[in-house]
Amino acid sequence: MADESGVRVSTERRGNATVVKPSGEIDISGSPVLREALRGAAAGGAPVVVVDLAGVSYMDSSGLATLVEAMKNANSRKARLVLCNMAERVRAVFEIAHLDRYFRIASSLEEALGG
Amino acid sequence: MSAGPAHVRVEIRSDPKYLSGVREMVGAVARRLGFDQLASSQVALAVDEALANVICHGYERRLDGSIWVSIWPEEGEPGGIRIVIEDEARQVDCGEIKGRDLEDVRPGGLGVHIIKHAMDDVVYEKRDCCGMRLTMVKRLGGAGAADQGGPDGG
């Protein structure tokens, strides 16, 4: 799915995991697209949700808020949410907000699926 | 104080779709003023967060509000960048503008914290006529207001 923000999100099933792959710049214009995809993944009941951030070149606090919401949702239904393939620039925003300690962050999709 | 007319001044509508363009412009100006790639991206991030706050909280997501972004090179040594963001949105008590406790993990409340981390000086004030004014300074080689234990953006 995509809108005028230019953010696109694809979703695929890998074993018992749902892999959500956003691409583009996640700001207040684009974060609703990601939020909708993550809510869809949660509604599907997947025990593992992996958010592959390889295609995300920018993220602001609205993107962080979207992922915090998804993490809280996963925790409440005893599912696991893992982030992976985070660009340096995106990781820096997580570190500023001290959220790098809150999320499970894998270096690759394979690691995220295996962990 | 900012000396003389802004070197760069743009007016945008309070529509989120224009944030990307402003980020690119601000990042490019910061690089021209001597900041490296990482510092320039932090300046652009701070402006993005500030504009998002104006759009979401000031104009309450109305798309037809006006926002002005003005930029000056920071005079003297070590040099840097001064950015002023003004709007005609709802005025708020400057003491209420602060980020949430980072240990209280929940969606939202991070924008002000990110701004203060990225910039050395962050000052919010009410404009005389209407709306708010945010003045942010980042100096070349600076560490950021949050790291320096600066006051809340108020």
PDB file of C-alpha atoms in Angstrom:
ATOM      1  CA  MET A   1       0.000   0.000   0.000  1.00  0.00           C
ATOM      2  CA  ALA A   2       1.119   3.622  -0.522  1.00  0.00           C
ATOM      3  CA  ASP A   3      -0.252   7.126  -0.348  1.00  0.00           C
ATOM      4  CA  GLU A   4       0.918  10.612  -1.248  1.00  0.00           C
ATOM      5  CA  SER A   5       3.600  10.399   1.458  1.00  0.00           C
ATOM      6  CA  GLY A   6       5.485   8.026  -0.819  1.00  0.00           C
ATOM      7  CA  VAL A   7       5.702   5.395   1.905  1.00  0.00           C
ATOM      8  CA  ARG A   8       5.048   1.882   0.695  1.00  0.00           C
ATOM      9  CA  VAL A   9       4.536  -1.151   2.890  1.00  0.00           C
ATOM     10  CA  SER A  10       4.519  -4.765   1.775  1.00  0.00           C
ATOM     11  CA  THR A  11       3.605  -7.680   3.996  1.00  0.00           C
ATOM     12  CA  GLU A  12       4.516 -11.309   3.553  1.00  0.00           C
ATOM     13  CA  ARG A  13       4.206 -14.498   5.572  1.00  0.00           C
ATOM     14  CA  ARG A  14       7.425 -16.378   6.441  1.00  0.00           C
ATOM     15  CA  GLY A  15       6.625 -19.509   8.460  1.00  0.00           C
ATOM     16  CA  ASN A  16       4.878 -18.364  11.628  1.00  0.00           C
ATOM     17  CA  ALA A  17       6.084 -14.810  11.141  1.00  0.00           C
ATOM     18  CA  THR A  18       4.570 -11.871   9.346  1.00  0.00           C
ATOM     19  CA  VAL A  19       7.233  -9.671   7.777  1.00  0.00           C
ATOM     20  CA  VAL A  20       6.260  -6.036   7.332  1.00  0.00           C
ATOM     21  CA  LYS A  21       8.514  -4.099   4.965  1.00  0.00           C
ATOM     22  CA  PRO A  22       8.058  -0.342   4.833  1.00  0.00           C
ATOM     23  CA  SER A  23      10.060   1.807   2.461  1.00  0.00           C
ATOM     24  CA  GLY A  24      10.495   5.540   2.207  1.00  0.00           C
ATOM     25  CA  GLU A  25      10.629   8.310   4.800  1.00  0.00           C
ATOM     26  CA  ILE A  26       8.524   7.674   7.907  1.00  0.00           C
ATOM     27  CA  ASP A  27       7.347  11.042   9.191  1.00  0.00           C
ATOM     28  CA  ILE A  28       3.890  12.251  10.239  1.00  0.00           C
ATOM     29  CA  SER A  29       2.860  12.000   6.619  1.00  0.00           C
ATOM     30  CA  GLY A  30       4.019   8.403   6.204  1.00  0.00           C
ATOM     31  CA  SER A  31       3.590   6.870   9.636  1.00  0.00           C
ATOM     32  CA  PRO A  32      -0.182   6.264   9.238  1.00  0.00           C
ATOM     33  CA  VAL A  33       0.617   3.926   6.325  1.00  0.00           C
ATOM     34  CA  LEU A  34       2.982   1.918   8.506  1.00  0.00           C
ATOM     35  CA  ARG A  35       0.517   1.944  11.416  1.00  0.00           C
ATOM     36  CA  GLU A  36      -2.224   0.484   9.238  1.00  0.00           C
ATOM     37  CA  ALA A  37       0.068  -2.302   8.017  1.00  0.00           C
ATOM     38  CA  LEU A  38       1.202  -3.148  11.548  1.00  0.00           C
ATOM     39  CA  ARG A  39      -2.355  -3.216  12.813  1.00  0.00           C
ATOM     40  CA  GLY A  40      -3.209  -5.550   9.939  1.00  0.00           C
ATOM     41  CA  ALA A  41      -0.350  -7.865  10.879  1.00  0.00           C
ATOM     42  CA  ALA A  42      -1.495  -7.904  14.497  1.00  0.00           C
ATOM     43  CA  ALA A  43      -5.083  -8.560  13.484  1.00  0.00           C
ATOM     44  CA  GLY A  44      -3.866 -11.574  11.509  1.00  0.00           C
ATOM     45  CA  GLY A  45      -2.710 -13.081  14.785  1.00  0.00           C
ATOM     46  CA  ALA A  46       0.885 -13.770  13.795  1.00  0.00           C
ATOM     47  CA  PRO A  47       2.946 -14.854  16.834  1.00  0.00           C
ATOM     48  CA  VAL A  48       5.993 -13.133  15.353  1.00  0.00           C
ATOM     49  CA  VAL A  49       5.983  -9.799  13.556  1.00  0.00           C
ATOM     50  CA  VAL A  50       9.229  -8.693  11.921  1.00  0.00           C
ATOM     51  CA  VAL A  51       9.543  -5.105  10.735  1.00  0.00           C
ATOM     52  CA  ASP A  52      12.230  -5.028   8.043  1.00  0.00           C
ATOM     53  CA  LEU A  53      13.472  -1.437   7.912  1.00  0.00           C
ATOM     54  CA  ALA A  54      15.968  -1.911   5.083  1.00  0.00           C
ATOM     55  CA  GLY A  55      13.987   0.411   2.839  1.00  0.00           C
ATOM     56  CA  VAL A  56      13.483   3.154   5.424  1.00  0.00           C
ATOM     57  CA  SER A  57      15.834   6.067   4.870  1.00  0.00           C
ATOM     58  CA  TYR A  58      14.393   8.397   7.508  1.00  0.00           C
ATOM     59  CA  MET A  59      12.283   8.108  10.630  1.00  0.00           C
ATOM     60  CA  ASP A  60      11.065  10.756  13.058  1.00  0.00           C
ATOM     61  CA  SER A  61       9.278  10.475  16.393  1.00  0.00           C
ATOM     62  CA  SER A  62       5.967   9.663  14.718  1.00  0.00           C
ATOM     63  CA  GLY A  63       7.597   6.531  13.295  1.00  0.00           C
ATOM     64  CA  LEU A  64       8.968   5.669  16.729  1.00  0.00           C
ATOM     65  CA  ALA A  65       5.506   6.159  18.219  1.00  0.00           C
ATOM     66  CA  THR A  66       4.023   3.836  15.611  1.00  0.00           C
ATOM     67  CA  LEU A  67       6.525   1.116  16.449  1.00  0.00           C
ATOM     68  CA  VAL A  68       6.064   1.586  20.214  1.00  0.00           C
ATOM     69  CA  GLU A  69       2.332   1.134  19.696  1.00  0.00           C
ATOM     70  CA  ALA A  70       2.970  -2.052  17.698  1.00  0.00           C
ATOM     71  CA  MET A  71       5.332  -3.354  20.371  1.00  0.00           C
ATOM     72  CA  LYS A  72       2.802  -2.748  23.110  1.00  0.00           C
ATOM     73  CA  ASN A  73       0.164  -4.477  21.028  1.00  0.00           C
ATOM     74  CA  ALA A  74       2.479  -7.467  20.492  1.00  0.00           C
ATOM     75  CA  ASN A  75       3.273  -7.657  24.195  1.00  0.00           C
ATOM     76  CA  SER A  76      -0.398  -7.583  25.109  1.00  0.00           C
ATOM     77  CA  ARG A  77      -1.153 -10.566  22.885  1.00  0.00           C
ATOM     78  CA  LYS A  78       2.050 -12.400  23.870  1.00  0.00           C
ATOM     79  CA  ALA A  79       3.496 -12.083  20.380  1.00  0.00           C
ATOM     80  CA  ARG A  80       7.055 -11.102  19.476  1.00  0.00           C
ATOM     81  CA  LEU A  81       7.945  -8.005  17.470  1.00  0.00           C
ATOM     82  CA  VAL A  82      11.450  -7.696  16.049  1.00  0.00           C
ATOM     83  CA  LEU A  83      13.010  -4.886  14.033  1.00  0.00           C
ATOM     84  CA  CYS A  84      15.786  -5.547  11.557  1.00  0.00           C
ATOM     85  CA  ASN A  85      18.016  -3.993   8.886  1.00  0.00           C
ATOM     86  CA  MET A  86      17.962  -0.590  10.530  1.00  0.00           C
ATOM     87  CA  ALA A  87      20.042   2.095   8.779  1.00  0.00           C
ATOM     88  CA  GLU A  88      22.575   3.985  10.883  1.00  0.00           C
ATOM     89  CA  ARG A  89      20.599   7.205  10.556  1.00  0.00           C
ATOM     90  CA  VAL A  90      17.404   5.516  11.746  1.00  0.00           C
ATOM     91  CA  ARG A  91      19.162   3.753  14.595  1.00  0.00           C
ATOM     92  CA  ALA A  92      20.468   7.124  15.798  1.00  0.00           C
ATOM     93  CA  VAL A  93      16.889   8.290  16.377  1.00  0.00           C
ATOM     94  CA  PHE A  94      16.148   5.148  18.424  1.00  0.00           C
ATOM     95  CA  GLU A  95      19.242   5.811  20.498  1.00  0.00           C
ATOM     96  CA  ILE A  96      18.319   9.460  21.144  1.00  0.00           C
ATOM     97  CA  ALA A  97      14.958   8.260  22.465  1.00  0.00           C
ATOM     98  CA  HIS A  98      16.596   5.373  24.388  1.00  0.00           C
ATOM     99  CA  LEU A  99      14.323   2.988  22.491  1.00  0.00           C
ATOM    100  CA  ASP A 100      17.199   0.843  21.239  1.00  0.00           C
ATOM    101  CA  ARG A 101      16.962  -0.900  24.654  1.00  0.00           C
ATOM    102  CA  TYR A 102      13.208  -1.394  24.425  1.00  0.00           C
ATOM    103  CA  PHE A 103      13.024  -3.118  21.038  1.00  0.00           C
ATOM    104  CA  ARG A 104      14.498  -6.352  19.869  1.00  0.00           C
ATOM    105  CA  ILE A 105      16.733  -5.244  16.992  1.00  0.00           C
ATOM    106  CA  ALA A 106      18.298  -7.787  14.657  1.00  0.00           C
ATOM    107  CA  SER A 107      20.960  -7.034  12.102  1.00  0.00           C
ATOM    108  CA  SER A 108      19.323  -9.086   9.342  1.00  0.00           C
ATOM    109  CA  LEU A 109      15.985 -10.556   8.380  1.00  0.00           C
ATOM    110  CA  GLU A 110      17.363 -14.070   8.842  1.00  0.00           C
ATOM    111  CA  GLU A 111      18.463 -13.244  12.376  1.00  0.00           C
ATOM    112  CA  ALA A 112      15.078 -11.705  13.135  1.00  0.00           C
ATOM    113  CA  LEU A 113      13.251 -14.778  11.889  1.00  0.00           C
ATOM    114  CA  GLY A 114      15.607 -17.131  13.700  1.00  0.00           C
ATOM    115  CA  GLY A 115      15.648 -15.291  17.027  1.00  0.00           C
TER     116      GLY A 115
ATOM    117  CA  MET B   1      19.340  37.784  18.448  1.00  0.00           C
ATOM    118  CA  SER B   2      19.293  37.245  14.702  1.00  0.00           C
ATOM    119  CA  ALA B   3      21.147  40.003  12.858  1.00  0.00           C
ATOM    120  CA  GLY B   4      19.336  41.353   9.824  1.00  0.00           C
ATOM    121  CA  PRO B   5      17.007  39.612   7.465  1.00  0.00           C
ATOM    122  CA  ALA B   6      17.119  35.845   7.313  1.00  0.00           C
ATOM    123  CA  HIS B   7      19.518  34.365   4.759  1.00  0.00           C
ATOM    124  CA  VAL B   8      16.907  31.755   3.943  1.00  0.00           C
ATOM    125  CA  ARG B   9      13.190  32.093   4.633  1.00  0.00           C
ATOM    126  CA  VAL B  10      10.413  29.825   3.469  1.00  0.00           C
ATOM    127  CA  GLU B  11       6.710  29.782   4.190  1.00  0.00           C
ATOM    128  CA  ILE B  12       4.880  26.481   4.096  1.00  0.00           C
ATOM    129  CA  ARG B  13       1.319  25.391   4.716  1.00  0.00           C
ATOM    130  CA  SER B  14       0.718  23.184   7.732  1.00  0.00           C
ATOM    131  CA  ASP B  15       0.475  20.132   5.495  1.00  0.00           C
ATOM    132  CA  PRO B  16       2.674  17.124   6.389  1.00  0.00           C
ATOM    133  CA  LYS B  17       3.406  16.387   2.751  1.00  0.00           C
ATOM    134  CA  TYR B  18       5.787  19.357   2.629  1.00  0.00           C
ATOM    135  CA  LEU B  19       7.955  18.181   5.521  1.00  0.00           C
ATOM    136  CA  SER B  20      10.220  16.127   3.301  1.00  0.00           C
ATOM    137  CA  GLY B  21      11.095  19.122   1.135  1.00  0.00           C
ATOM    138  CA  VAL B  22      11.859  21.303   4.150  1.00  0.00           C
ATOM    139  CA  ARG B  23      14.089  18.575   5.616  1.00  0.00           C
ATOM    140  CA  GLU B  24      16.081  18.366   2.415  1.00  0.00           C
ATOM    141  CA  MET B  25      16.465  22.142   2.220  1.00  0.00           C
ATOM    142  CA  VAL B  26      17.512  22.518   5.852  1.00  0.00           C
ATOM    143  CA  GLY B  27      19.946  19.626   5.646  1.00  0.00           C
ATOM    144  CA  ALA B  28      21.537  21.086   2.526  1.00  0.00           C
ATOM    145  CA  VAL B  29      21.896  24.546   4.108  1.00  0.00           C
ATOM    146  CA  ALA B  30      23.422  23.023   7.258  1.00  0.00           C
ATOM    147  CA  ARG B  31      25.992  21.187   5.159  1.00  0.00           C
ATOM    148  CA  ARG B  32      26.851  24.452   3.366  1.00  0.00           C
ATOM    149  CA  LEU B  33      27.361  26.084   6.764  1.00  0.00           C
ATOM    150  CA  GLY B  34      29.962  23.504   7.693  1.00  0.00           C
ATOM    151  CA  PHE B  35      28.130  20.664   9.427  1.00  0.00           C
ATOM    152  CA  ASP B  36      28.975  17.093   8.542  1.00  0.00           C
ATOM    153  CA  GLN B  37      26.401  14.617   7.254  1.00  0.00           C
ATOM    154  CA  LEU B  38      25.334  13.354  10.684  1.00  0.00           C
ATOM    155  CA  ALA B  39      25.035  16.809  12.257  1.00  0.00           C
ATOM    156  CA  SER B  40      23.158  18.113   9.207  1.00  0.00           C
ATOM    157  CA  SER B  41      20.697  15.245   9.439  1.00  0.00           C
ATOM    158  CA  GLN B  42      20.187  16.049  13.141  1.00  0.00           C
ATOM    159  CA  VAL B  43      19.418  19.678  12.302  1.00  0.00           C
ATOM    160  CA  ALA B  44      16.928  18.525   9.660  1.00  0.00           C
ATOM    161  CA  LEU B  45      15.397  16.084  12.162  1.00  0.00           C
ATOM    162  CA  ALA B  46      14.982  18.854  14.752  1.00  0.00           C
ATOM    163  CA  VAL B  47      13.205  21.060  12.207  1.00  0.00           C
ATOM    164  CA  ASP B  48      10.998  18.153  11.143  1.00  0.00           C
ATOM    165  CA  GLU B  49      10.006  17.474  14.760  1.00  0.00           C
ATOM    166  CA  ALA B  50       9.318  21.150  15.390  1.00  0.00           C
ATOM    167  CA  LEU B  51       7.135  21.466  12.292  1.00  0.00           C
ATOM    168  CA  ALA B  52       5.298  18.250  13.160  1.00  0.00           C
ATOM    169  CA  ASN B  53       4.521  19.677  16.607  1.00  0.00           C
ATOM    170  CA  VAL B  54       3.171  22.874  15.055  1.00  0.00           C
ATOM    171  CA  ILE B  55       1.024  20.902  12.607  1.00  0.00           C
ATOM    172  CA  CYS B  56      -0.300  18.342  15.100  1.00  0.00           C
ATOM    173  CA  HIS B  57      -0.625  20.375  18.295  1.00  0.00           C
ATOM    174  CA  GLY B  58      -0.627  24.013  17.199  1.00  0.00           C
ATOM    175  CA  TYR B  59      -2.847  23.786  14.158  1.00  0.00           C
ATOM    176  CA  GLU B  60      -4.452  20.513  15.321  1.00  0.00           C
ATOM    177  CA  ARG B  61      -3.813  18.990  11.883  1.00  0.00           C
ATOM    178  CA  ARG B  62      -5.484  21.792   9.955  1.00  0.00           C
ATOM    179  CA  LEU B  63      -3.777  21.907   6.570  1.00  0.00           C
ATOM    180  CA  ASP B  64      -4.156  25.618   5.821  1.00  0.00           C
ATOM    181  CA  GLY B  65      -2.082  27.234   8.559  1.00  0.00           C
ATOM    182  CA  SER B  66       1.083  29.207   7.818  1.00  0.00           C
ATOM    183  CA  ILE B  67       4.527  28.319   9.130  1.00  0.00           C
ATOM    184  CA  TRP B  68       7.699  30.301   8.476  1.00  0.00           C
ATOM    185  CA  VAL B  69      11.177  28.808   8.668  1.00  0.00           C
ATOM    186  CA  SER B  70      14.024  31.331   8.766  1.00  0.00           C
ATOM    187  CA  ILE B  71      17.725  30.504   8.770  1.00  0.00           C
ATOM    188  CA  TRP B  72      20.832  32.511   9.585  1.00  0.00           C
ATOM    189  CA  PRO B  73      24.444  31.472   9.877  1.00  0.00           C
ATOM    190  CA  GLU B  74      25.437  31.756  13.544  1.00  0.00           C
ATOM    191  CA  GLU B  75      27.927  34.600  13.872  1.00  0.00           C
ATOM    192  CA  GLY B  76      31.293  34.408  15.602  1.00  0.00           C
ATOM    193  CA  GLU B  77      33.295  31.360  16.549  1.00  0.00           C
ATOM    194  CA  PRO B  78      32.763  28.444  16.199  1.00  0.00           C
ATOM    195  CA  GLY B  79      29.931  29.317  13.819  1.00  0.00           C
ATOM    196  CA  GLY B  80      26.811  27.318  13.274  1.00  0.00           C
ATOM    197  CA  ILE B  81      23.188  27.676  12.288  1.00  0.00           C
ATOM    198  CA  ARG B  82      20.263  29.573  13.790  1.00  0.00           C
ATOM    199  CA  ILE B  83      16.757  28.501  12.818  1.00  0.00           C
ATOM    200  CA  VAL B  84      13.550  30.272  13.786  1.00  0.00           C
ATOM    201  CA  ILE B  85      10.149  28.642  13.254  1.00  0.00           C
ATOM    202  CA  GLU B  86       7.079  30.848  13.609  1.00  0.00           C
ATOM    203  CA  ASP B  87       3.392  30.123  13.277  1.00  0.00           C
ATOM    204  CA  GLU B  88      -0.034  31.603  13.833  1.00  0.00           C
ATOM    205  CA  ALA B  89      -1.338  28.584  15.685  1.00  0.00           C
ATOM    206  CA  ARG B  90      -2.701  28.165  19.180  1.00  0.00           C
ATOM    207  CA  GLN B  91      -0.471  29.708  21.840  1.00  0.00           C
ATOM    208  CA  VAL B  92       0.639  27.432  24.638  1.00  0.00           C
ATOM    209  CA  ASP B  93       2.301  28.024  27.978  1.00  0.00           C
ATOM    210  CA  CYS B  94       6.003  27.570  27.246  1.00  0.00           C
ATOM    211  CA  GLY B  95       6.426  25.710  30.533  1.00  0.00           C
ATOM    212  CA  GLU B  96       4.150  22.977  29.216  1.00  0.00           C
ATOM    213  CA  ILE B  97       6.442  22.248  26.280  1.00  0.00           C
ATOM    214  CA  LYS B  98       8.615  19.394  27.408  1.00  0.00           C
ATOM    215  CA  GLY B  99       9.315  15.843  26.422  1.00  0.00           C
ATOM    216  CA  ARG B 100       8.122  12.836  28.342  1.00  0.00           C
ATOM    217  CA  ASP B 101      10.251  10.824  30.726  1.00  0.00           C
ATOM    218  CA  LEU B 102      12.179   8.443  28.477  1.00  0.00           C
ATOM    219  CA  GLU B 103      11.650   5.599  30.934  1.00  0.00           C
ATOM    220  CA  ASP B 104       7.890   5.947  30.498  1.00  0.00           C
ATOM    221  CA  VAL B 105       7.766   4.108  27.177  1.00  0.00           C
ATOM    222  CA  ARG B 106       4.608   4.969  25.288  1.00  0.00           C
ATOM    223  CA  PRO B 107       3.748   6.359  21.879  1.00  0.00           C
ATOM    224  CA  GLY B 108       4.325  10.111  21.538  1.00  0.00           C
ATOM    225  CA  GLY B 109       6.034  12.788  23.574  1.00  0.00           C
ATOM    226  CA  LEU B 110       9.471  12.376  22.008  1.00  0.00           C
ATOM    227  CA  GLY B 111       9.608  15.318  19.618  1.00  0.00           C
ATOM    228  CA  VAL B 112      10.784  17.942  22.122  1.00  0.00           C
ATOM    229  CA  HIS B 113      13.350  15.534  23.546  1.00  0.00           C
ATOM    230  CA  ILE B 114      14.764  14.908  20.066  1.00  0.00           C
ATOM    231  CA  ILE B 115      14.897  18.646  19.301  1.00  0.00           C
ATOM    232  CA  LYS B 116      16.807  19.368  22.497  1.00  0.00           C
ATOM    233  CA  HIS B 117      19.168  16.493  21.863  1.00  0.00           C
ATOM    234  CA  ALA B 118      19.937  17.666  18.341  1.00  0.00           C
ATOM    235  CA  MET B 119      20.322  21.398  18.981  1.00  0.00           C
ATOM    236  CA  ASP B 120      22.468  23.407  21.419  1.00  0.00           C
ATOM    237  CA  ASP B 121      19.949  26.156  22.266  1.00  0.00           C
ATOM    238  CA  VAL B 122      16.166  25.696  22.157  1.00  0.00           C
ATOM    239  CA  VAL B 123      13.853  28.534  23.163  1.00  0.00           C
ATOM    240  CA  TYR B 124      10.077  28.628  22.805  1.00  0.00           C
ATOM    241  CA  GLU B 125       8.176  31.893  23.166  1.00  0.00           C
ATOM    242  CA  LYS B 126       4.791  33.341  22.398  1.00  0.00           C
ATOM    243  CA  ARG B 127       4.759  35.788  19.511  1.00  0.00           C
ATOM    244  CA  ASP B 128       3.291  39.222  20.299  1.00  0.00           C
ATOM    245  CA  CYS B 129       0.593  39.020  17.647  1.00  0.00           C
ATOM    246  CA  CYS B 130      -0.344  35.350  17.714  1.00  0.00           C
ATOM    247  CA  GLY B 131       1.183  31.921  17.526  1.00  0.00           C
ATOM    248  CA  MET B 132       4.523  30.654  18.744  1.00  0.00           C
ATOM    249  CA  ARG B 133       8.181  31.160  17.914  1.00  0.00           C
ATOM    250  CA  LEU B 134      10.851  28.501  18.328  1.00  0.00           C
ATOM    251  CA  THR B 135      14.488  29.550  18.086  1.00  0.00           C
ATOM    252  CA  MET B 136      17.075  26.800  17.737  1.00  0.00           C
ATOM    253  CA  VAL B 137      20.835  27.125  17.460  1.00  0.00           C
ATOM    254  CA  LYS B 138      23.373  24.469  16.683  1.00  0.00           C
ATOM    255  CA  ARG B 139      27.033  25.335  16.857  1.00  0.00           C
ATOM    256  CA  LEU B 140      29.739  23.635  14.913  1.00  0.00           C
ATOM    257  CA  GLY B 141      31.096  20.982  17.239  1.00  0.00           C
ATOM    258  CA  GLY B 142      28.228  21.456  19.743  1.00  0.00           C
ATOM    259  CA  ALA B 143      26.773  18.591  21.776  1.00  0.00           C
ATOM    260  CA  GLY B 144      23.056  19.427  21.973  1.00  0.00           C
ATOM    261  CA  ALA B 145      20.910  21.124  24.632  1.00  0.00           C
ATOM    262  CA  ALA B 146      19.840  17.847  26.236  1.00  0.00           C
ATOM    263  CA  ASP B 147      23.424  16.682  26.684  1.00  0.00           C
ATOM    264  CA  GLN B 148      24.390  20.009  28.218  1.00  0.00           C
ATOM    265  CA  GLY B 149      21.600  19.852  30.805  1.00  0.00           C
ATOM    266  CA  GLY B 150      19.932  22.925  29.336  1.00  0.00           C
ATOM    267  CA  PRO B 151      16.516  24.131  30.500  1.00  0.00           C
ATOM    268  CA  ASP B 152      13.329  22.591  29.193  1.00  0.00           C
ATOM    269  CA  GLY B 153      12.189  24.179  25.985  1.00  0.00           C
ATOM    270  CA  GLY B 154      10.201  26.871  27.677  1.00  0.00           C
TER     271      GLY B 154
END
